[in-house]
Structure formats: structure tokens, C-alpha cells
């Protein structure tokens, strides 16, 4: 596609429910990032995929968070048993090679946990 | 771990003025890249400018330029002849051998 696509753009869920957020990176991009941005705050790193290497999961805040990237393309971020503090914008970004390359961002998923 | 600090949560200037946004970082690496990203109200992050640490010459992109002071670990962004469309959150970011790390951002408002 022309850019990084994220879906849904908005998600409202109830506390305790599981949610899945999807990211379609730019075709051919080997690197994919997930970041979390709370209201008016900076970007908190969550996870980084680079080609066939083991992902860097060092930013995942708890074991309720997981992510996978199938076939080196689409990625899904899953949050289990959502809590109110999970409410934020979840941003996905991809780049051609990974290190020191320009990142192309999606428009994010606004997650609201009631 | 590398950290990026932006000490100005908010800034406001008049249209056509010049504004400088501050950024400092902490690292023990010698080779790395620094970035400034812009996030307008649409939420779409856009790369503004990129600096390679091994290059002494400061990067420029039209009205945007940086002042890169490697010894001081400082990487400020200067916006000349500011325009209303420059209103956005601006994030400084660092990448060495690992993941890209962002600062907390500076909210810049350009007033007419």
C-alpha cells in the first residue's frame, strides 16, 4: 500500500476484555515498531520487529501485552484483560531496513477502556 | 539505556518568527542517528530532519535546521520564518545500535 495502515482507528472496550490492533506496514519494509502514546505525552516504545530476527520486546509493559508479525508483513498487537490505564493511542511504524532509517507512521488506533 | 530529554513542554511564537526547540540525549555509543519528528493534530508523525552523528555539518531542510553539538549531546531544532502549519508536537529521537527512542515532545504553537 501507499502508507502504513492501522485498524481500527478507534476502539472502545470494556475493562477486562481482550483487544487486537492491526498494522499493515509499507510493502517491502523489514522493520516494524509499535509505540504507545498517552494523552499529550511522548512515544513509549513497546516492541520492534526486524526481518527474521527475534523481536525486541523490552518495552512491553506487562505480560498482558503481546505482538506478532506474520510472514514479515502484517502485525497484530494484542492486549488481554484490558485496564483503564491501557487507554492511549497505539502507533505503528515501519522502515525499509530498520536501523537509522526514516520511519513511516500510521495514524494510530485510539484505544479507550471504560 | 539511551534517554532523550526535551526540556520545553510547550512553546509559542508569532508567525514569521524563528524558534528553537531543545533536545539532549544520553548515550555511550559513538555511532548513532538523531531525528526530529513532527506530529500535527492529525496524529500522523512526519520526519522533519535527520542527523548522522559522524557528520560534523549540521543538517538543514528548507526552513528547518539543527544545531548538533556531539560533545554536549545536544540536538536542537531551529525553525525559521515559522508558519501556522508548523503548529504541532515535535519529538526528538535517538537511534544507535538498537531501537528508536523518543523524547517527551514539545508542543509548538504558531500564532497569527
PDB file of C-alpha atoms in Angstrom:
ATOM      1  CA  UNK A   1       0.000   0.000   0.000  1.00  0.00           C
ATOM      2  CA  UNK A   2       0.874   3.651  -0.165  1.00  0.00           C
ATOM      3  CA  UNK A   3       1.400   4.046   3.554  1.00  0.00           C
ATOM      4  CA  UNK A   4       1.225   2.329   6.915  1.00  0.00           C
ATOM      5  CA  UNK A   5      -2.335   1.350   7.654  1.00  0.00           C
ATOM      6  CA  UNK A   6      -3.717   0.745  11.126  1.00  0.00           C
ATOM      7  CA  UNK A   7      -7.090  -0.620  12.106  1.00  0.00           C
ATOM      8  CA  UNK A   8      -9.352   0.115  13.737  1.00  0.00           C
ATOM      9  CA  UNK A   9      -8.779   3.855  14.001  1.00  0.00           C
ATOM     10  CA  UNK A  10     -10.794   3.929  17.200  1.00  0.00           C
ATOM     11  CA  UNK A  11     -11.639   1.155  19.640  1.00  0.00           C
ATOM     12  CA  UNK A  12     -13.813   1.378  22.735  1.00  0.00           C
ATOM     13  CA  UNK A  13     -13.820  -1.637  25.016  1.00  0.00           C
ATOM     14  CA  UNK A  14     -14.801  -2.622  28.493  1.00  0.00           C
ATOM     15  CA  UNK A  15     -12.321  -3.288  31.233  1.00  0.00           C
ATOM     16  CA  UNK A  16     -11.291  -6.940  31.245  1.00  0.00           C
ATOM     17  CA  UNK A  17     -11.901  -7.557  27.552  1.00  0.00           C
ATOM     18  CA  UNK A  18      -9.190  -8.505  25.062  1.00  0.00           C
ATOM     19  CA  UNK A  19      -8.411  -6.303  22.063  1.00  0.00           C
ATOM     20  CA  UNK A  20      -6.428  -6.766  18.863  1.00  0.00           C
ATOM     21  CA  UNK A  21      -4.874  -3.887  16.976  1.00  0.00           C
ATOM     22  CA  UNK A  22      -3.683  -4.383  13.434  1.00  0.00           C
ATOM     23  CA  UNK A  23      -0.865  -2.802  11.458  1.00  0.00           C
ATOM     24  CA  UNK A  24      -0.200  -3.163   7.735  1.00  0.00           C
ATOM     25  CA  UNK A  25       3.280  -1.790   7.022  1.00  0.00           C
ATOM     26  CA  UNK A  26       4.511  -0.482   3.713  1.00  0.00           C
ATOM     27  CA  UNK A  27       5.217  -3.364   1.356  1.00  0.00           C
ATOM     28  CA  UNK A  28       8.862  -4.398   1.481  1.00  0.00           C
ATOM     29  CA  UNK A  29       9.628  -2.736   4.806  1.00  0.00           C
ATOM     30  CA  UNK A  30      11.517  -5.147   7.009  1.00  0.00           C
ATOM     31  CA  UNK A  31      11.310  -3.197  10.255  1.00  0.00           C
ATOM     32  CA  UNK A  32       8.136  -2.604  12.253  1.00  0.00           C
ATOM     33  CA  UNK A  33       7.635  -0.760  15.537  1.00  0.00           C
ATOM     34  CA  UNK A  34       4.771  -0.392  17.979  1.00  0.00           C
ATOM     35  CA  UNK A  35       4.633   2.668  20.233  1.00  0.00           C
ATOM     36  CA  UNK A  36       2.094   3.839  22.793  1.00  0.00           C
ATOM     37  CA  UNK A  37       1.220   7.485  23.250  1.00  0.00           C
ATOM     38  CA  UNK A  38      -0.832   8.536  26.235  1.00  0.00           C
ATOM     39  CA  UNK A  39      -2.765  11.803  26.041  1.00  0.00           C
ATOM     40  CA  UNK A  40      -0.374  14.678  25.425  1.00  0.00           C
ATOM     41  CA  UNK A  41       2.647  12.516  26.165  1.00  0.00           C
ATOM     42  CA  UNK A  42       5.639  11.191  24.285  1.00  0.00           C
ATOM     43  CA  UNK A  43       6.005   7.910  22.484  1.00  0.00           C
ATOM     44  CA  UNK A  44       6.612   4.884  24.653  1.00  0.00           C
ATOM     45  CA  UNK A  45       8.407   2.071  22.846  1.00  0.00           C
ATOM     46  CA  UNK A  46       6.617  -1.270  23.011  1.00  0.00           C
ATOM     47  CA  UNK A  47       8.118  -3.744  20.549  1.00  0.00           C
ATOM     48  CA  UNK A  48      10.362  -3.831  17.472  1.00  0.00           C
ATOM     49  CA  UNK A  49      10.453  -6.415  14.684  1.00  0.00           C
ATOM     50  CA  UNK A  50      13.380  -6.544  12.266  1.00  0.00           C
ATOM     51  CA  UNK A  51      13.291  -9.097   9.477  1.00  0.00           C
ATOM     52  CA  UNK A  52      13.629 -12.649  10.749  1.00  0.00           C
ATOM     53  CA  UNK A  53      15.395 -11.649  13.961  1.00  0.00           C
ATOM     54  CA  UNK A  54      13.830 -12.224  17.350  1.00  0.00           C
ATOM     55  CA  UNK A  55      11.734  -9.158  18.213  1.00  0.00           C
ATOM     56  CA  UNK A  56      12.845  -6.661  20.834  1.00  0.00           C
ATOM     57  CA  UNK A  57      10.033  -6.945  23.377  1.00  0.00           C
ATOM     58  CA  UNK A  58      11.750  -4.904  26.051  1.00  0.00           C
ATOM     59  CA  UNK A  59       9.083  -2.181  26.024  1.00  0.00           C
ATOM     60  CA  UNK A  60       6.014  -4.315  26.623  1.00  0.00           C
ATOM     61  CA  UNK A  61       4.620  -3.075  29.965  1.00  0.00           C
ATOM     62  CA  UNK A  62       3.209  -6.387  31.179  1.00  0.00           C
ATOM     63  CA  UNK A  63       2.508  -9.952  30.123  1.00  0.00           C
ATOM     64  CA  UNK A  64      -0.970  -8.843  29.089  1.00  0.00           C
ATOM     65  CA  UNK A  65       0.663  -7.306  26.014  1.00  0.00           C
ATOM     66  CA  UNK A  66       1.883  -9.387  23.096  1.00  0.00           C
ATOM     67  CA  UNK A  67       2.543  -8.858  19.421  1.00  0.00           C
ATOM     68  CA  UNK A  68       3.241 -10.950  16.410  1.00  0.00           C
ATOM     69  CA  UNK A  69       4.215 -10.329  12.858  1.00  0.00           C
ATOM     70  CA  UNK A  70       3.107 -12.915  10.355  1.00  0.00           C
ATOM     71  CA  UNK A  71       5.069 -13.527   7.188  1.00  0.00           C
ATOM     72  CA  UNK A  72       7.203 -10.490   7.814  1.00  0.00           C
ATOM     73  CA  UNK A  73       4.324  -8.202   6.976  1.00  0.00           C
ATOM     74  CA  UNK A  74       1.126  -7.597   8.965  1.00  0.00           C
ATOM     75  CA  UNK A  75       1.475  -7.201  12.713  1.00  0.00           C
ATOM     76  CA  UNK A  76      -1.097  -7.613  15.457  1.00  0.00           C
ATOM     77  CA  UNK A  77      -0.774  -6.120  18.931  1.00  0.00           C
ATOM     78  CA  UNK A  78      -2.930  -7.941  21.463  1.00  0.00           C
ATOM     79  CA  UNK A  79      -3.855  -6.607  24.877  1.00  0.00           C
ATOM     80  CA  UNK A  80      -5.504  -9.117  27.184  1.00  0.00           C
ATOM     81  CA  UNK A  81      -7.745  -8.247  30.113  1.00  0.00           C
ATOM     82  CA  UNK A  82      -7.599  -4.537  29.296  1.00  0.00           C
ATOM     83  CA  UNK A  83      -7.277  -1.996  32.092  1.00  0.00           C
ATOM     84  CA  UNK A  84      -8.213   1.675  32.112  1.00  0.00           C
ATOM     85  CA  UNK A  85      -4.546   2.662  32.117  1.00  0.00           C
ATOM     86  CA  UNK A  86      -4.188   0.942  28.731  1.00  0.00           C
ATOM     87  CA  UNK A  87      -6.196   3.784  27.179  1.00  0.00           C
ATOM     88  CA  UNK A  88      -3.901   5.535  24.710  1.00  0.00           C
ATOM     89  CA  UNK A  89      -3.083   5.910  21.039  1.00  0.00           C
ATOM     90  CA  UNK A  90      -1.167   2.934  19.698  1.00  0.00           C
ATOM     91  CA  UNK A  91       1.096   3.881  16.812  1.00  0.00           C
ATOM     92  CA  UNK A  92       2.707   1.547  14.327  1.00  0.00           C
ATOM     93  CA  UNK A  93       5.659   2.476  12.130  1.00  0.00           C
ATOM     94  CA  UNK A  94       7.741   0.726   9.520  1.00  0.00           C
ATOM     95  CA  UNK A  95      11.002   1.346   7.727  1.00  0.00           C
ATOM     96  CA  UNK A  96      12.876  -0.195   4.867  1.00  0.00           C
ATOM     97  CA  UNK A  97      15.828  -1.611   6.747  1.00  0.00           C
ATOM     98  CA  UNK A  98      15.371  -0.781  10.392  1.00  0.00           C
ATOM     99  CA  UNK A  99      18.349   0.930  11.863  1.00  0.00           C
ATOM    100  CA  UNK A 100      18.738   4.631  11.278  1.00  0.00           C
ATOM    101  CA  UNK A 101      16.139   4.720   8.575  1.00  0.00           C
ATOM    102  CA  UNK A 102      13.237   7.119   8.260  1.00  0.00           C
ATOM    103  CA  UNK A 103      10.148   5.723   9.944  1.00  0.00           C
ATOM    104  CA  UNK A 104       6.772   5.870   8.250  1.00  0.00           C
ATOM    105  CA  UNK A 105       3.956   6.041  10.763  1.00  0.00           C
ATOM    106  CA  UNK A 106       0.348   5.016  10.634  1.00  0.00           C
ATOM    107  CA  UNK A 107      -2.372   7.266  12.016  1.00  0.00           C
ATOM    108  CA  UNK A 108      -2.731   5.132  15.100  1.00  0.00           C
ATOM    109  CA  UNK A 109      -5.505   3.374  16.967  1.00  0.00           C
ATOM    110  CA  UNK A 110      -7.179   5.333  19.745  1.00  0.00           C
ATOM    111  CA  UNK A 111      -7.997   2.777  22.439  1.00  0.00           C
ATOM    112  CA  UNK A 112     -10.447   3.703  25.163  1.00  0.00           C
ATOM    113  CA  UNK A 113     -11.017   1.276  28.031  1.00  0.00           C
ATOM    114  CA  UNK A 114     -14.162   2.029  30.011  1.00  0.00           C
TER     115      UNK A 114
ATOM    116  CA  UNK B   1      19.974   2.692  28.163  1.00  0.00           C
ATOM    117  CA  UNK B   2      19.751   5.701  25.919  1.00  0.00           C
ATOM    118  CA  UNK B   3      17.485   8.535  27.002  1.00  0.00           C
ATOM    119  CA  UNK B   4      16.219  11.604  25.205  1.00  0.00           C
ATOM    120  CA  UNK B   5      15.159  14.735  27.074  1.00  0.00           C
ATOM    121  CA  UNK B   6      13.131  17.644  25.776  1.00  0.00           C
ATOM    122  CA  UNK B   7      13.009  20.287  28.471  1.00  0.00           C
ATOM    123  CA  UNK B   8      10.352  22.525  26.915  1.00  0.00           C
ATOM    124  CA  UNK B   9       6.858  21.014  27.219  1.00  0.00           C
ATOM    125  CA  UNK B  10       5.283  23.952  25.379  1.00  0.00           C
ATOM    126  CA  UNK B  11       6.375  26.883  23.256  1.00  0.00           C
ATOM    127  CA  UNK B  12       4.511  29.624  21.466  1.00  0.00           C
ATOM    128  CA  UNK B  13       5.739  32.186  18.926  1.00  0.00           C
ATOM    129  CA  UNK B  14       4.313  34.607  16.398  1.00  0.00           C
ATOM    130  CA  UNK B  15       4.123  33.733  12.746  1.00  0.00           C
ATOM    131  CA  UNK B  16       7.338  34.514  10.809  1.00  0.00           C
ATOM    132  CA  UNK B  17       9.480  34.400  13.950  1.00  0.00           C
ATOM    133  CA  UNK B  18      12.325  31.962  14.482  1.00  0.00           C
ATOM    134  CA  UNK B  19      12.004  29.352  17.201  1.00  0.00           C
ATOM    135  CA  UNK B  20      14.462  26.840  18.629  1.00  0.00           C
ATOM    136  CA  UNK B  21      13.441  23.581  20.283  1.00  0.00           C
ATOM    137  CA  UNK B  22      15.889  21.906  22.649  1.00  0.00           C
ATOM    138  CA  UNK B  23      16.875  18.264  22.909  1.00  0.00           C
ATOM    139  CA  UNK B  24      19.579  16.481  24.857  1.00  0.00           C
ATOM    140  CA  UNK B  25      20.379  12.800  24.943  1.00  0.00           C
ATOM    141  CA  UNK B  26      22.455  10.380  26.906  1.00  0.00           C
ATOM    142  CA  UNK B  27      24.471   7.625  25.264  1.00  0.00           C
ATOM    143  CA  UNK B  28      27.761   5.796  25.398  1.00  0.00           C
ATOM    144  CA  UNK B  29      27.630   4.906  21.712  1.00  0.00           C
ATOM    145  CA  UNK B  30      29.784   6.675  19.171  1.00  0.00           C
ATOM    146  CA  UNK B  31      27.752   5.977  16.063  1.00  0.00           C
ATOM    147  CA  UNK B  32      24.113   6.927  16.030  1.00  0.00           C
ATOM    148  CA  UNK B  33      21.436   8.964  14.312  1.00  0.00           C
ATOM    149  CA  UNK B  34      19.242  11.749  15.623  1.00  0.00           C
ATOM    150  CA  UNK B  35      15.850  12.740  14.310  1.00  0.00           C
ATOM    151  CA  UNK B  36      13.174  15.359  14.692  1.00  0.00           C
ATOM    152  CA  UNK B  37       9.604  14.238  14.020  1.00  0.00           C
ATOM    153  CA  UNK B  38       6.522  16.425  13.790  1.00  0.00           C
ATOM    154  CA  UNK B  39       3.050  15.303  14.895  1.00  0.00           C
ATOM    155  CA  UNK B  40       0.275  17.669  13.797  1.00  0.00           C
ATOM    156  CA  UNK B  41      -3.270  17.394  15.194  1.00  0.00           C
ATOM    157  CA  UNK B  42      -3.987  14.736  12.574  1.00  0.00           C
ATOM    158  CA  UNK B  43      -1.744  12.452  14.657  1.00  0.00           C
ATOM    159  CA  UNK B  44       0.367  11.488  11.610  1.00  0.00           C
ATOM    160  CA  UNK B  45       4.045  11.523  12.555  1.00  0.00           C
ATOM    161  CA  UNK B  46       6.263  13.072   9.900  1.00  0.00           C
ATOM    162  CA  UNK B  47      10.056  13.123   9.714  1.00  0.00           C
ATOM    163  CA  UNK B  48      11.349  16.690   9.733  1.00  0.00           C
ATOM    164  CA  UNK B  49      15.107  16.228   9.691  1.00  0.00           C
ATOM    165  CA  UNK B  50      17.817  13.635  10.350  1.00  0.00           C
ATOM    166  CA  UNK B  51      21.412  13.995  11.539  1.00  0.00           C
ATOM    167  CA  UNK B  52      24.171  11.401  11.382  1.00  0.00           C
ATOM    168  CA  UNK B  53      26.453  11.637  14.392  1.00  0.00           C
ATOM    169  CA  UNK B  54      29.641  11.148  12.411  1.00  0.00           C
ATOM    170  CA  UNK B  55      28.865  14.173  10.252  1.00  0.00           C
ATOM    171  CA  UNK B  56      30.021  17.467  11.695  1.00  0.00           C
ATOM    172  CA  UNK B  57      27.937  19.539   9.322  1.00  0.00           C
ATOM    173  CA  UNK B  58      24.525  20.424  10.680  1.00  0.00           C
ATOM    174  CA  UNK B  59      21.596  19.072   8.656  1.00  0.00           C
ATOM    175  CA  UNK B  60      19.196  21.510   7.006  1.00  0.00           C
ATOM    176  CA  UNK B  61      15.860  21.056   5.271  1.00  0.00           C
ATOM    177  CA  UNK B  62      14.475  24.308   3.895  1.00  0.00           C
ATOM    178  CA  UNK B  63      13.316  26.333   6.928  1.00  0.00           C
ATOM    179  CA  UNK B  64      14.416  23.636   9.360  1.00  0.00           C
ATOM    180  CA  UNK B  65      17.962  23.270  10.627  1.00  0.00           C
ATOM    181  CA  UNK B  66      19.678  21.652  13.566  1.00  0.00           C
ATOM    182  CA  UNK B  67      22.470  22.620  15.900  1.00  0.00           C
ATOM    183  CA  UNK B  68      24.229  19.360  16.669  1.00  0.00           C
ATOM    184  CA  UNK B  69      26.755  19.516  19.490  1.00  0.00           C
ATOM    185  CA  UNK B  70      28.106  15.993  19.862  1.00  0.00           C
ATOM    186  CA  UNK B  71      30.311  16.623  22.872  1.00  0.00           C
ATOM    187  CA  UNK B  72      27.465  18.273  24.726  1.00  0.00           C
ATOM    188  CA  UNK B  73      24.991  15.629  23.460  1.00  0.00           C
ATOM    189  CA  UNK B  74      22.688  18.362  22.304  1.00  0.00           C
ATOM    190  CA  UNK B  75      20.497  18.402  19.202  1.00  0.00           C
ATOM    191  CA  UNK B  76      18.300  21.481  18.883  1.00  0.00           C
ATOM    192  CA  UNK B  77      15.892  22.235  16.043  1.00  0.00           C
ATOM    193  CA  UNK B  78      15.589  25.733  14.592  1.00  0.00           C
ATOM    194  CA  UNK B  79      12.529  26.692  12.597  1.00  0.00           C
ATOM    195  CA  UNK B  80      12.970  29.882  10.609  1.00  0.00           C
ATOM    196  CA  UNK B  81      10.156  32.061   9.271  1.00  0.00           C
ATOM    197  CA  UNK B  82       7.621  29.994  11.209  1.00  0.00           C
ATOM    198  CA  UNK B  83       4.263  29.296   9.606  1.00  0.00           C
ATOM    199  CA  UNK B  84       0.856  28.460  11.007  1.00  0.00           C
ATOM    200  CA  UNK B  85       1.232  24.947   9.592  1.00  0.00           C
ATOM    201  CA  UNK B  86       4.222  24.376  11.834  1.00  0.00           C
ATOM    202  CA  UNK B  87       1.871  24.127  14.803  1.00  0.00           C
ATOM    203  CA  UNK B  88       2.371  20.589  16.100  1.00  0.00           C
ATOM    204  CA  UNK B  89       4.062  18.384  18.654  1.00  0.00           C
ATOM    205  CA  UNK B  90       7.757  17.975  17.910  1.00  0.00           C
ATOM    206  CA  UNK B  91       9.641  14.906  19.047  1.00  0.00           C
ATOM    207  CA  UNK B  92      13.376  14.414  19.191  1.00  0.00           C
ATOM    208  CA  UNK B  93      14.531  10.813  18.695  1.00  0.00           C
ATOM    209  CA  UNK B  94      17.741   8.800  19.003  1.00  0.00           C
ATOM    210  CA  UNK B  95      18.789   5.563  17.401  1.00  0.00           C
ATOM    211  CA  UNK B  96      22.080   3.776  17.832  1.00  0.00           C
ATOM    212  CA  UNK B  97      22.512   0.048  17.539  1.00  0.00           C
ATOM    213  CA  UNK B  98      19.051  -0.686  18.872  1.00  0.00           C
ATOM    214  CA  UNK B  99      15.531   0.662  18.909  1.00  0.00           C
ATOM    215  CA  UNK B 100      14.488   4.237  18.188  1.00  0.00           C
ATOM    216  CA  UNK B 101      13.862   6.179  21.396  1.00  0.00           C
ATOM    217  CA  UNK B 102      11.764   9.336  21.571  1.00  0.00           C
ATOM    218  CA  UNK B 103      11.726  12.303  23.904  1.00  0.00           C
ATOM    219  CA  UNK B 104       8.574  13.534  25.611  1.00  0.00           C
ATOM    220  CA  UNK B 105       7.867  16.138  22.977  1.00  0.00           C
ATOM    221  CA  UNK B 106       7.427  19.911  22.747  1.00  0.00           C
ATOM    222  CA  UNK B 107       4.054  21.358  21.851  1.00  0.00           C
ATOM    223  CA  UNK B 108       4.708  24.269  19.485  1.00  0.00           C
ATOM    224  CA  UNK B 109       2.027  26.808  18.679  1.00  0.00           C
ATOM    225  CA  UNK B 110       2.451  29.392  15.943  1.00  0.00           C
ATOM    226  CA  UNK B 111       0.181  32.372  16.487  1.00  0.00           C
ATOM    227  CA  UNK B 112      -1.105  34.557  13.638  1.00  0.00           C
TER     228      UNK B 112
END
